mmCIF file of C-alpha atoms and ligand atoms in Angstrom:
data_model
loop_
_atom_site.group_PDB
_atom_site.id
_atom_site.type_symbol
_atom_site.label_atom_id
_atom_site.label_comp_id
_atom_site.label_asym_id
_atom_site.label_seq_id
_atom_site.Cartn_x
_atom_site.Cartn_y
_atom_site.Cartn_z
ATOM 1 C CA MET B 1 -15.436 -10.584 85.323
ATOM 2 C CA SER B 2 -12.855 -13.345 85.643
ATOM 3 C CA LEU B 3 -14.078 -16.809 86.483
ATOM 4 C CA ASP B 4 -12.134 -16.664 89.749
ATOM 5 C CA ARG B 5 -14.173 -13.665 90.908
ATOM 6 C CA LEU B 6 -17.392 -15.281 89.732
ATOM 7 C CA PHE B 7 -16.647 -18.246 91.975
ATOM 8 C CA THR B 8 -15.725 -16.233 95.108
ATOM 9 C CA GLY B 9 -17.312 -17.817 98.196
ATOM 10 C CA VAL B 10 -18.187 -20.990 96.287
ATOM 11 C CA SER B 11 -16.976 -24.387 97.520
ATOM 12 C CA PRO B 12 -14.111 -25.888 95.479
ATOM 13 C CA ARG B 13 -16.367 -28.773 94.358
ATOM 14 C CA VAL B 14 -19.149 -26.522 93.035
ATOM 15 C CA ALA B 15 -16.543 -24.246 91.389
ATOM 16 C CA ARG B 16 -14.987 -27.280 89.669
ATOM 17 C CA ILE B 17 -18.381 -28.430 88.355
ATOM 18 C CA LEU B 18 -19.289 -24.973 87.016
ATOM 19 C CA ASP B 19 -15.872 -24.636 85.430
ATOM 20 C CA ALA B 20 -16.254 -28.061 83.772
ATOM 21 C CA ALA B 21 -19.697 -27.129 82.436
ATOM 22 C CA LEU B 22 -18.316 -23.925 80.916
ATOM 23 C CA ASP B 23 -15.513 -25.933 79.331
ATOM 24 C CA GLY B 24 -18.146 -28.099 77.658
ATOM 25 C CA ARG B 25 -17.477 -31.188 79.784
ATOM 26 C CA GLU B 26 -20.475 -33.356 80.581
ATOM 27 C CA LEU B 27 -21.866 -33.125 84.120
ATOM 28 C CA SER B 28 -22.876 -36.239 86.047
ATOM 29 C CA VAL B 29 -26.180 -36.825 87.821
ATOM 30 C CA ASP B 30 -24.281 -36.321 91.114
ATOM 31 C CA ASP B 31 -23.006 -32.955 89.863
ATOM 32 C CA ALA B 32 -26.512 -31.870 88.874
ATOM 33 C CA THR B 33 -27.903 -32.952 92.257
ATOM 34 C CA LEU B 34 -25.317 -30.834 94.057
ATOM 35 C CA LEU B 35 -26.017 -27.808 91.848
ATOM 36 C CA LEU B 36 -29.772 -28.098 92.402
ATOM 37 C CA GLU B 37 -29.086 -27.716 96.127
ATOM 38 C CA ALA B 38 -26.834 -24.663 95.694
ATOM 39 C CA ARG B 39 -27.660 -21.642 97.840
ATOM 40 C CA GLY B 40 -26.081 -18.240 98.550
ATOM 41 C CA ASP B 41 -22.887 -17.505 96.569
ATOM 42 C CA ALA B 42 -23.007 -20.932 94.911
ATOM 43 C CA PHE B 43 -26.552 -20.265 93.680
ATOM 44 C CA GLN B 44 -25.558 -16.873 92.247
ATOM 45 C CA ALA B 45 -22.538 -18.418 90.542
ATOM 46 C CA LEU B 46 -24.761 -21.165 89.103
ATOM 47 C CA LEU B 47 -27.156 -18.654 87.516
ATOM 48 C CA ARG B 48 -24.336 -16.519 86.138
ATOM 49 C CA THR B 49 -22.508 -19.552 84.709
ATOM 50 C CA ALA B 50 -25.698 -20.827 83.071
ATOM 51 C CA ASP B 51 -26.255 -17.407 81.507
ATOM 52 C CA VAL B 52 -22.721 -17.411 80.072
ATOM 53 C CA ALA B 53 -23.303 -20.963 78.729
ATOM 54 C CA ARG B 54 -26.612 -19.879 77.201
ATOM 55 C CA ARG B 55 -24.920 -17.044 75.327
ATOM 56 C CA GLU B 56 -22.230 -19.434 74.027
ATOM 57 C CA ASP B 57 -24.834 -22.019 72.988
ATOM 58 C CA VAL B 58 -27.543 -19.904 71.368
ATOM 59 C CA GLY B 59 -26.604 -16.216 71.533
ATOM 60 C CA ASP B 60 -28.761 -13.349 72.765
ATOM 61 C CA ASP B 61 -31.975 -13.978 70.872
ATOM 62 C CA VAL B 62 -35.036 -14.963 72.877
ATOM 63 C CA SER B 63 -37.525 -16.920 70.826
ATOM 64 C CA PHE B 64 -41.261 -17.410 71.138
ATOM 65 C CA VAL B 65 -43.957 -19.082 69.068
ATOM 66 C CA ILE B 66 -47.390 -17.677 68.252
ATOM 67 C CA CYS B 67 -49.682 -20.552 69.062
ATOM 68 C CA ARG B 68 -53.059 -21.456 70.449
ATOM 69 C CA ASN B 69 -53.744 -24.114 73.029
ATOM 70 C CA ILE B 70 -56.829 -26.214 72.431
ATOM 71 C CA ASN B 71 -57.997 -28.677 75.068
ATOM 72 C CA PHE B 72 -60.673 -30.597 73.196
ATOM 73 C CA THR B 73 -62.060 -32.384 76.260
ATOM 74 C CA ASN B 74 -61.550 -32.164 80.016
ATOM 75 C CA VAL B 75 -63.166 -35.551 80.584
ATOM 76 C CA CYS B 76 -60.497 -37.861 81.936
ATOM 77 C CA TYR B 77 -60.498 -41.000 84.059
ATOM 78 C CA VAL B 78 -56.761 -41.338 84.683
ATOM 79 C CA GLY B 79 -57.004 -39.537 88.020
ATOM 80 C CA CYS B 80 -53.571 -37.912 88.403
ATOM 81 C CA THR B 81 -53.441 -36.408 91.894
ATOM 82 C CA PHE B 82 -51.743 -33.203 90.686
ATOM 83 C CA CYS B 83 -54.447 -32.440 88.120
ATOM 84 C CA GLY B 84 -57.168 -29.846 88.651
ATOM 85 C CA PHE B 85 -58.270 -29.929 85.020
ATOM 86 C CA ALA B 86 -59.937 -33.342 84.636
ATOM 87 C CA ARG B 87 -63.692 -33.872 85.136
ATOM 88 C CA HIS B 88 -65.989 -36.877 85.294
ATOM 89 C CA LYS B 89 -68.188 -36.882 82.200
ATOM 90 C CA ASP B 90 -71.340 -36.232 84.282
ATOM 91 C CA GLU B 91 -69.952 -33.184 86.109
ATOM 92 C CA PRO B 92 -71.527 -29.862 85.111
ATOM 93 C CA GLU B 93 -68.221 -28.345 83.902
ATOM 94 C CA ALA B 94 -67.321 -31.384 81.768
ATOM 95 C CA TYR B 95 -66.930 -30.620 78.068
ATOM 96 C CA ASP B 96 -66.147 -32.509 74.892
ATOM 97 C CA HIS B 97 -65.879 -29.967 72.099
ATOM 98 C CA PRO B 98 -67.411 -30.876 68.752
ATOM 99 C CA MET B 99 -65.270 -30.364 65.667
ATOM 100 C CA GLN B 100 -67.029 -27.093 64.895
ATOM 101 C CA VAL B 101 -65.718 -25.537 68.120
ATOM 102 C CA LEU B 102 -62.168 -26.691 67.382
ATOM 103 C CA LEU B 103 -62.386 -25.148 63.913
ATOM 104 C CA GLU B 104 -63.648 -21.861 65.379
ATOM 105 C CA LYS B 105 -60.745 -21.763 67.813
ATOM 106 C CA ALA B 106 -58.306 -22.516 64.997
ATOM 107 C CA ARG B 107 -59.847 -19.765 62.853
ATOM 108 C CA ASP B 108 -59.405 -17.270 65.703
ATOM 109 C CA ALA B 109 -55.790 -18.436 66.146
ATOM 110 C CA VAL B 110 -54.987 -17.855 62.471
ATOM 111 C CA ALA B 111 -56.532 -14.365 62.617
ATOM 112 C CA ARG B 112 -54.191 -13.623 65.522
ATOM 113 C CA GLY B 113 -51.084 -14.754 63.643
ATOM 114 C CA ALA B 114 -50.693 -18.291 64.993
ATOM 115 C CA THR B 115 -48.407 -20.749 63.226
ATOM 116 C CA GLU B 116 -49.100 -23.596 65.656
ATOM 117 C CA LEU B 117 -51.995 -25.307 67.397
ATOM 118 C CA CYS B 118 -51.101 -27.161 70.576
ATOM 119 C CA ILE B 119 -53.777 -29.789 71.121
ATOM 120 C CA GLN B 120 -54.145 -31.990 74.178
ATOM 121 C CA GLY B 121 -57.089 -33.360 76.101
ATOM 122 C CA GLY B 122 -58.168 -35.733 78.833
ATOM 123 C CA ILE B 123 -58.383 -39.472 78.290
ATOM 124 C CA HIS B 124 -62.080 -39.766 77.490
ATOM 125 C CA PRO B 125 -63.318 -43.311 78.138
ATOM 126 C CA ASN B 126 -65.788 -43.241 75.242
ATOM 127 C CA LYS B 127 -63.238 -42.273 72.576
ATOM 128 C CA ASP B 128 -60.727 -44.295 70.657
ATOM 129 C CA HIS B 129 -57.750 -43.876 68.304
ATOM 130 C CA THR B 130 -59.956 -42.683 65.439
ATOM 131 C CA HIS B 131 -60.905 -39.554 67.380
ATOM 132 C CA TYR B 132 -57.310 -38.282 67.403
ATOM 133 C CA ARG B 133 -56.966 -38.842 63.679
ATOM 134 C CA GLU B 134 -60.278 -37.141 62.911
ATOM 135 C CA ILE B 135 -59.133 -34.016 64.756
ATOM 136 C CA LEU B 136 -55.947 -33.890 62.686
ATOM 137 C CA VAL B 137 -57.644 -34.590 59.359
ATOM 138 C CA GLU B 138 -60.301 -31.950 59.814
ATOM 139 C CA LEU B 139 -58.014 -29.192 61.116
ATOM 140 C CA LYS B 140 -55.468 -29.826 58.353
ATOM 141 C CA ARG B 141 -58.210 -29.880 55.722
ATOM 142 C CA VAL B 142 -59.270 -26.359 56.658
ATOM 143 C CA PHE B 143 -55.904 -24.953 57.809
ATOM 144 C CA PRO B 144 -53.191 -26.842 55.905
ATOM 145 C CA ALA B 145 -50.455 -24.334 56.821
ATOM 146 C CA LEU B 146 -50.894 -24.650 60.590
ATOM 147 C CA HIS B 147 -48.386 -26.826 62.426
ATOM 148 C CA ILE B 148 -50.133 -29.264 64.736
ATOM 149 C CA HIS B 149 -48.295 -30.024 67.955
ATOM 150 C CA ALA B 150 -50.516 -32.576 69.605
ATOM 151 C CA PHE B 151 -51.214 -35.524 71.859
ATOM 152 C CA SER B 152 -49.091 -36.309 74.893
ATOM 153 C CA PRO B 153 -47.483 -39.743 75.267
ATOM 154 C CA GLU B 154 -50.415 -40.586 77.583
ATOM 155 C CA GLU B 155 -52.861 -39.904 74.738
ATOM 156 C CA ILE B 156 -50.628 -41.757 72.295
ATOM 157 C CA ASP B 157 -50.554 -44.722 74.688
ATOM 158 C CA PHE B 158 -54.354 -44.733 74.945
ATOM 159 C CA GLY B 159 -54.934 -44.395 71.190
ATOM 160 C CA HIS B 160 -52.284 -46.953 70.356
ATOM 161 C CA ARG B 161 -53.740 -49.579 72.686
ATOM 162 C CA LYS B 162 -57.171 -49.039 71.131
ATOM 163 C CA SER B 163 -55.801 -49.237 67.586
ATOM 164 C CA GLY B 164 -54.215 -52.691 67.640
ATOM 165 C CA MET B 165 -51.469 -51.422 65.316
ATOM 166 C CA PRO B 166 -47.713 -51.601 65.920
ATOM 167 C CA LEU B 167 -46.651 -48.391 67.697
ATOM 168 C CA ALA B 168 -44.544 -47.029 64.818
ATOM 169 C CA ASP B 169 -47.417 -47.667 62.362
ATOM 170 C CA TYR B 170 -49.885 -45.925 64.643
ATOM 171 C CA LEU B 171 -47.632 -42.870 64.909
ATOM 172 C CA CYS B 172 -47.087 -42.827 61.111
ATOM 173 C CA TRP B 173 -50.880 -42.992 60.697
ATOM 174 C CA LEU B 174 -51.203 -39.824 62.799
ATOM 175 C CA VAL B 175 -48.318 -38.102 60.998
ATOM 176 C CA ASP B 176 -49.988 -38.940 57.682
ATOM 177 C CA ALA B 177 -53.093 -37.180 58.954
ATOM 178 C CA GLY B 178 -51.139 -34.029 59.831
ATOM 179 C CA LEU B 179 -49.446 -34.496 63.205
ATOM 180 C CA GLY B 180 -46.369 -32.223 63.110
ATOM 181 C CA THR B 181 -44.715 -32.708 66.513
ATOM 182 C CA MET B 182 -45.615 -34.213 69.874
ATOM 183 C CA PRO B 183 -45.590 -32.543 73.310
ATOM 184 C CA GLY B 184 -43.228 -34.405 75.635
ATOM 185 C CA THR B 185 -45.687 -33.982 78.479
ATOM 186 C CA ALA B 186 -47.000 -36.724 80.800
ATOM 187 C CA ALA B 187 -43.355 -37.098 81.839
ATOM 188 C CA GLU B 188 -43.740 -35.406 85.248
ATOM 189 C CA ILE B 189 -40.823 -37.230 86.954
ATOM 190 C CA LEU B 190 -39.649 -40.283 85.020
ATOM 191 C CA ASP B 191 -39.308 -42.458 88.089
ATOM 192 C CA ASP B 192 -41.890 -45.167 88.768
ATOM 193 C CA GLU B 193 -41.874 -44.757 92.546
ATOM 194 C CA ILE B 194 -42.786 -41.093 92.186
ATOM 195 C CA ARG B 195 -45.282 -41.901 89.416
ATOM 196 C CA GLN B 196 -46.956 -44.462 91.668
ATOM 197 C CA GLU B 197 -47.546 -41.685 94.205
ATOM 198 C CA ILE B 198 -48.646 -38.858 91.938
ATOM 199 C CA SER B 199 -50.392 -40.680 89.083
ATOM 200 C CA PRO B 200 -50.665 -44.428 89.695
ATOM 201 C CA ARG B 201 -52.744 -45.073 86.568
ATOM 202 C CA LYS B 202 -50.586 -43.113 84.166
ATOM 203 C CA LEU B 203 -48.144 -44.691 81.742
ATOM 204 C CA ARG B 204 -44.898 -45.872 83.323
ATOM 205 C CA ARG B 205 -41.405 -44.560 82.718
ATOM 206 C CA ASP B 206 -40.403 -47.231 80.189
ATOM 207 C CA ARG B 207 -43.591 -46.795 78.177
ATOM 208 C CA TRP B 208 -43.026 -43.011 78.025
ATOM 209 C CA VAL B 209 -39.493 -43.652 76.766
ATOM 210 C CA GLU B 210 -40.732 -46.223 74.248
ATOM 211 C CA ILE B 211 -43.333 -43.834 72.811
ATOM 212 C CA VAL B 212 -40.944 -40.889 72.604
ATOM 213 C CA GLU B 213 -38.106 -42.905 71.065
ATOM 214 C CA THR B 214 -40.429 -44.538 68.542
ATOM 215 C CA ALA B 215 -41.803 -41.123 67.602
ATOM 216 C CA HIS B 216 -38.283 -39.792 67.099
ATOM 217 C CA SER B 217 -37.380 -42.886 65.037
ATOM 218 C CA ILE B 218 -40.084 -42.079 62.473
ATOM 219 C CA GLY B 219 -39.054 -38.405 62.359
ATOM 220 C CA LEU B 220 -41.774 -37.152 64.704
ATOM 221 C CA ARG B 221 -39.954 -34.736 67.005
ATOM 222 C CA SER B 222 -41.100 -33.803 70.494
ATOM 223 C CA THR B 223 -40.425 -31.477 73.380
ATOM 224 C CA SER B 224 -39.110 -32.805 76.685
ATOM 225 C CA THR B 225 -40.579 -31.747 80.027
ATOM 226 C CA LEU B 226 -40.259 -32.129 83.780
ATOM 227 C CA MET B 227 -42.754 -31.363 86.548
ATOM 228 C CA TYR B 228 -41.004 -30.356 89.770
ATOM 229 C CA GLY B 229 -41.916 -28.809 93.125
ATOM 230 C CA HIS B 230 -44.140 -31.570 94.607
ATOM 231 C CA ILE B 231 -42.748 -34.705 96.316
ATOM 232 C CA GLU B 232 -39.574 -35.213 94.316
ATOM 233 C CA THR B 233 -36.020 -34.593 95.550
ATOM 234 C CA PRO B 234 -33.141 -32.893 93.682
ATOM 235 C CA ARG B 235 -31.828 -36.385 92.952
ATOM 236 C CA HIS B 236 -35.033 -37.279 91.070
ATOM 237 C CA VAL B 237 -34.766 -34.103 88.992
ATOM 238 C CA ALA B 238 -31.121 -34.799 88.174
ATOM 239 C CA ALA B 239 -31.844 -38.423 87.196
ATOM 240 C CA HIS B 240 -34.747 -37.256 85.031
ATOM 241 C CA LEU B 241 -32.438 -34.831 83.216
ATOM 242 C CA GLY B 242 -29.951 -37.688 82.831
ATOM 243 C CA LEU B 243 -32.579 -39.854 81.144
ATOM 244 C CA LEU B 244 -33.615 -37.053 78.766
ATOM 245 C CA ARG B 245 -29.975 -36.501 77.827
ATOM 246 C CA GLU B 246 -29.522 -40.232 77.120
ATOM 247 C CA ILE B 247 -32.613 -40.276 74.894
ATOM 248 C CA GLN B 248 -31.379 -37.205 73.040
ATOM 249 C CA LYS B 249 -28.002 -38.829 72.442
ATOM 250 C CA ARG B 250 -29.762 -41.829 70.895
ATOM 251 C CA THR B 251 -32.377 -39.998 68.818
ATOM 252 C CA GLY B 252 -31.693 -36.246 68.563
ATOM 253 C CA GLY B 253 -35.476 -35.819 68.460
ATOM 254 C CA PHE B 254 -36.088 -33.346 71.299
ATOM 255 C CA THR B 255 -36.605 -29.761 70.159
ATOM 256 C CA GLU B 256 -36.288 -28.290 73.656
ATOM 257 C CA PHE B 257 -36.511 -28.843 77.383
ATOM 258 C CA VAL B 258 -39.427 -27.263 79.278
ATOM 259 C CA PRO B 259 -39.332 -27.314 83.090
ATOM 260 C CA LEU B 260 -42.864 -27.057 84.486
ATOM 261 C CA GLY B 261 -43.315 -25.982 88.087
ATOM 262 C CA TYR B 262 -46.064 -27.852 89.930
ATOM 263 C CA ILE B 263 -49.195 -25.735 90.565
ATOM 264 C CA HIS B 264 -50.556 -26.888 93.898
ATOM 265 C CA GLU B 265 -53.658 -24.913 94.923
ATOM 266 C CA LYS B 266 -56.508 -26.996 93.572
ATOM 267 C CA ASN B 267 -55.531 -30.623 93.587
ATOM 268 C CA THR B 268 -55.331 -33.688 95.802
ATOM 269 C CA LEU B 269 -51.558 -34.040 95.763
ATOM 270 C CA PHE B 270 -51.088 -30.859 97.820
ATOM 271 C CA ASN B 271 -54.391 -30.723 99.693
ATOM 272 C CA HIS B 272 -54.536 -34.343 100.854
ATOM 273 C CA ARG B 273 -51.225 -36.019 100.154
ATOM 274 C CA GLY B 274 -48.669 -33.673 101.658
ATOM 275 C CA ALA B 275 -46.881 -32.395 98.560
ATOM 276 C CA ARG B 276 -44.922 -29.148 98.777
ATOM 277 C CA PRO B 277 -46.806 -26.027 97.665
ATOM 278 C CA GLY B 278 -44.909 -25.821 94.386
ATOM 279 C CA ALA B 279 -41.323 -24.757 93.836
ATOM 280 C CA SER B 280 -39.654 -21.765 95.499
ATOM 281 C CA THR B 281 -38.196 -19.020 93.305
ATOM 282 C CA THR B 282 -34.754 -20.437 94.038
ATOM 283 C CA GLU B 283 -35.804 -23.891 92.817
ATOM 284 C CA ASP B 284 -37.423 -22.453 89.688
ATOM 285 C CA LEU B 285 -34.219 -20.694 88.703
ATOM 286 C CA ALA B 286 -31.907 -23.527 89.759
ATOM 287 C CA VAL B 287 -33.781 -26.040 87.574
ATOM 288 C CA VAL B 288 -33.443 -23.760 84.537
ATOM 289 C CA ALA B 289 -29.750 -23.095 85.181
ATOM 290 C CA VAL B 290 -28.864 -26.735 85.850
ATOM 291 C CA ALA B 291 -30.791 -27.816 82.751
ATOM 292 C CA ARG B 292 -28.702 -25.427 80.624
ATOM 293 C CA LEU B 293 -25.414 -26.726 82.019
ATOM 294 C CA PHE B 294 -26.371 -30.405 82.200
ATOM 295 C CA LEU B 295 -28.070 -30.776 78.816
ATOM 296 C CA ARG B 296 -25.478 -28.894 76.771
ATOM 297 C CA PRO B 297 -24.661 -29.482 73.955
ATOM 298 C CA TRP B 298 -27.383 -32.078 73.396
ATOM 299 C CA ILE B 299 -30.488 -29.956 74.029
ATOM 300 C CA LYS B 300 -29.832 -26.320 73.215
ATOM 301 C CA ASN B 301 -33.216 -24.787 73.830
ATOM 302 C CA VAL B 302 -34.392 -24.303 77.414
ATOM 303 C CA GLN B 303 -37.866 -22.827 77.673
ATOM 304 C CA VAL B 304 -39.471 -20.916 80.521
ATOM 305 C CA SER B 305 -43.141 -21.497 81.222
ATOM 306 C CA TRP B 306 -44.642 -18.044 81.835
ATOM 307 C CA VAL B 307 -47.935 -19.731 82.763
ATOM 308 C CA LYS B 308 -46.304 -21.453 85.720
ATOM 309 C CA MET B 309 -43.680 -18.845 86.721
ATOM 310 C CA GLY B 310 -45.365 -15.655 85.650
ATOM 311 C CA PRO B 311 -43.815 -13.319 83.079
ATOM 312 C CA LYS B 312 -41.607 -11.452 85.572
ATOM 313 C CA LEU B 313 -39.894 -14.522 86.997
ATOM 314 C CA GLY B 314 -39.768 -15.786 83.412
ATOM 315 C CA GLN B 315 -37.629 -12.746 82.578
ATOM 316 C CA VAL B 316 -35.215 -13.656 85.384
ATOM 317 C CA ALA B 317 -35.101 -17.275 84.164
ATOM 318 C CA LEU B 318 -34.133 -15.946 80.733
ATOM 319 C CA THR B 319 -31.055 -14.422 82.388
ATOM 320 C CA SER B 320 -30.318 -17.712 84.202
ATOM 321 C CA GLY B 321 -29.826 -20.110 81.304
ATOM 322 C CA ALA B 322 -33.106 -20.123 79.353
ATOM 323 C CA ASN B 323 -33.461 -18.826 75.789
ATOM 324 C CA ASP B 324 -37.122 -19.387 74.874
ATOM 325 C CA PHE B 325 -40.290 -17.748 76.212
ATOM 326 C CA GLY B 326 -42.621 -20.492 74.949
ATOM 327 C CA GLY B 327 -45.930 -19.849 73.275
ATOM 328 C CA THR B 328 -48.457 -17.037 73.332
ATOM 329 C CA LEU B 329 -51.068 -19.757 74.112
ATOM 330 C CA MET B 330 -54.158 -17.511 73.719
ATOM 331 C CA GLU B 331 -56.164 -19.897 75.882
ATOM 332 C CA GLU B 332 -54.739 -21.940 78.739
ATOM 333 C CA SER B 333 -56.824 -24.041 81.083
ATOM 334 C CA ILE B 334 -54.725 -26.915 82.453
ATOM 335 C CA SER B 335 -52.581 -24.748 84.774
ATOM 336 C CA ARG B 336 -55.408 -22.305 85.484
ATOM 337 C CA GLU B 337 -57.660 -25.116 86.706
ATOM 338 C CA SER B 338 -54.935 -26.169 89.150
ATOM 339 C CA GLY B 339 -54.694 -22.622 90.517
ATOM 340 C CA ALA B 340 -52.199 -20.742 88.286
ATOM 341 C CA ASN B 341 -53.081 -17.067 88.030
ATOM 342 C CA HIS B 342 -50.695 -15.640 85.468
ATOM 343 C CA GLY B 343 -53.298 -15.398 82.723
ATOM 344 C CA GLU B 344 -54.016 -17.371 79.594
ATOM 345 C CA ASN B 345 -52.639 -15.212 76.827
ATOM 346 C CA LEU B 346 -49.315 -13.446 76.336
ATOM 347 C CA PRO B 347 -49.623 -11.644 72.992
ATOM 348 C CA ALA B 348 -46.617 -11.286 70.681
ATOM 349 C CA GLU B 349 -46.277 -7.551 71.433
ATOM 350 C CA GLU B 350 -46.092 -8.328 75.163
ATOM 351 C CA MET B 351 -43.493 -11.053 74.492
ATOM 352 C CA ARG B 352 -41.391 -8.525 72.567
ATOM 353 C CA ARG B 353 -41.667 -5.934 75.344
ATOM 354 C CA LEU B 354 -40.666 -8.397 78.083
ATOM 355 C CA ILE B 355 -37.718 -9.672 76.034
ATOM 356 C CA ARG B 356 -36.445 -6.184 75.214
ATOM 357 C CA GLU B 357 -36.743 -5.168 78.879
ATOM 358 C CA ILE B 358 -33.955 -7.651 79.687
ATOM 359 C CA GLY B 359 -31.779 -6.345 76.858
ATOM 360 C CA ARG B 360 -32.291 -9.225 74.431
ATOM 361 C CA THR B 361 -33.652 -9.553 70.909
ATOM 362 C CA PRO B 362 -37.124 -11.045 70.322
ATOM 363 C CA VAL B 363 -37.421 -13.639 67.581
ATOM 364 C CA GLU B 364 -40.560 -15.379 66.401
ATOM 365 C CA ARG B 365 -39.857 -19.042 65.728
ATOM 366 C CA SER B 366 -41.609 -22.057 64.306
ATOM 367 C CA THR B 367 -42.415 -25.048 66.512
ATOM 368 C CA THR B 368 -39.102 -26.626 65.487
ATOM 369 C CA TYR B 369 -37.047 -23.459 66.133
ATOM 370 C CA ARG B 370 -36.743 -22.125 62.610
ATOM 371 C CA VAL B 371 -36.490 -18.333 62.832
ATOM 372 C CA LEU B 372 -39.572 -16.814 61.194
ATOM 373 C CA ARG B 373 -39.040 -13.136 62.067
ATOM 374 C CA ARG B 374 -36.481 -11.098 63.962
ATOM 375 C CA PHE B 375 -37.524 -7.931 65.725
ATOM 376 C CA ASP B 376 -34.294 -5.926 65.889
ATOM 377 C CA ASP B 377 -35.985 -2.552 65.604
ATOM 378 C CA PRO B 378 -39.036 -1.771 67.789
ATOM 379 C CA GLU B 379 -40.012 0.943 65.292
ATOM 380 C CA LYS B 380 -40.627 -1.750 62.698
ATOM 381 C CA ASP B 381 -42.791 -3.999 64.883
ATOM 382 C CA PRO B 382 -45.975 -5.195 63.194
ATOM 383 C CA PRO B 383 -49.325 -3.975 64.556
ATOM 384 C CA SER B 384 -51.088 -6.056 67.190
ATOM 385 C CA LEU B 385 -53.451 -8.748 65.906
ATOM 386 C CA GLU B 386 -55.196 -9.119 69.235
ATOM 387 C CA PRO B 387 -58.947 -8.435 69.280
ATOM 388 C CA LYS B 388 -59.769 -5.041 70.777
ATOM 389 C CA ARG B 389 -61.897 -5.174 73.892
ATOM 390 C CA ALA B 390 -63.713 -2.257 75.468
ATOM 391 C CA VAL B 391 -62.383 -1.711 78.984
ATOM 392 C CA GLU B 392 -64.274 0.246 81.633
ATOM 393 C CA LEU B 393 -62.045 3.210 82.543
ATOM 394 C CA SER B 394 -61.638 4.716 85.982
ATOM 395 C CA GLY B 395 -60.854 8.188 87.338
ATOM 396 C CA PRO B 396 -61.042 11.520 85.470
ATOM 397 C CA THR B 397 -61.132 9.873 82.029
ATOM 398 C CA ARG B 398 -64.381 8.099 82.873
ATOM 399 C CA TRP B 399 -65.889 11.378 84.141
ATOM 400 C CA ARG B 400 -64.762 13.264 80.975
ATOM 401 C CA LEU B 401 -66.116 10.571 78.606
ATOM 402 C CA GLN B 402 -69.438 10.461 80.462
ATOM 403 C CA ASN B 403 -69.756 14.246 80.100
ATOM 404 C CA GLU B 404 -68.878 14.146 76.412
ATOM 405 C CA ARG B 405 -71.456 11.430 75.779
ATOM 406 C CA ALA B 406 -74.139 13.373 77.691
ATOM 407 C CA GLN B 407 -73.472 16.518 75.645
ATOM 408 C CA ARG B 408 -73.503 14.713 72.275
ATOM 409 C CA PRO B 409 -76.718 15.500 70.311
ATOM 410 C CA HIS B 410 -78.908 12.417 69.848
ATOM 411 C CA ALA B 411 -78.870 11.003 66.355
HETATM 412 S S1 SF4 Q 1 -52.995 -34.888 83.985
HETATM 413 FE FE1 SF4 Q 1 -53.916 -35.539 82.042
HETATM 414 S S2 SF4 Q 1 -54.071 -37.756 82.227
HETATM 415 FE FE2 SF4 Q 1 -53.795 -36.975 84.319
HETATM 416 S S3 SF4 Q 1 -55.903 -36.687 85.114
HETATM 417 FE FE3 SF4 Q 1 -55.254 -34.710 84.223
HETATM 418 S S4 SF4 Q 1 -56.035 -34.745 82.137
HETATM 419 FE FE4 SF4 Q 1 -56.051 -36.874 82.880
#
């Protein structure tokens, strides 16, 4: 298809921006704002252009990482209005896992092929900086080969303030204990007016930037994220992407960009403060596509969150500019507690199936995007490492099995 036909029905301004992006010219925040509002033919052209850019940037592989999420405590006093996960320490569902539980979860993850543990928790008022280090030391002592991707900038902020150390020294102290990379979460929208509305007690924009840039300066890489679909406007999203791109130009420390759609069902922000009920499908796909075009060539990996979007829309996002399906997770509670219902575990074999269904090649990667295994030939796929669970069958099979059991002689 020629570019002219791709841009049929698209306004000259949008066509010019898409053309510039394909030529590798940098888009402005104004350009990104306009693209985020694209509808109809312009929206279709945006997705198609982002898919072409994705192929130029990273080819046809779709990567994923085998990892386990561990949320070591849900006790948190920060009080973000979009959060359904946090509990007061006296609530019945509050938990604060002892080390033994974390080790059990890590052991299960290793048995299921994990290369990474993703560890985050609430900001527990009775803990301090030593708690984070103890988690790292103990997990690395028992599982030295596991990569530990842990502690959001909010947790780093909390631990650092308790420690009394210079920030770079505090981060080195955690790296020394086994911290491998840092999730670039707690970013939501990096705009203090929005932050004041959605999480007034959370770290501010400049502090988030300071923590991330200091981490990158000591060689501690991180992801970058965005939470959209609540009270922000396209302009906020575009400015947020602009800030991430500036940071990446300075440090080169982001491994990827992960857009996270707001889950609205079970939190104050939607139920009492008038936020939108999450992003529409159009917004989900537009954010992925604009991220691909806006962040190129600085951030090459754009991840879809199957927990937020669901695997099927995730497949569409992978044909709209994204190239990474994220982690298998094994256990996910932060989105689930806010009302997400796409499950907690997407095993490697399911990742491979979903990726092949859209005509692409599955690739298992490390946390920092080193290719660990390619899966070119489905015949050569490894066996599943997922635990087998007995499932109650329905229909004629249940009737046949019941009969067979009844006729079996007793031992
Ligand atoms: S989002 Fe994180 S920091 Fe905010 S209330 Fe929930 S657990 Fe606490």
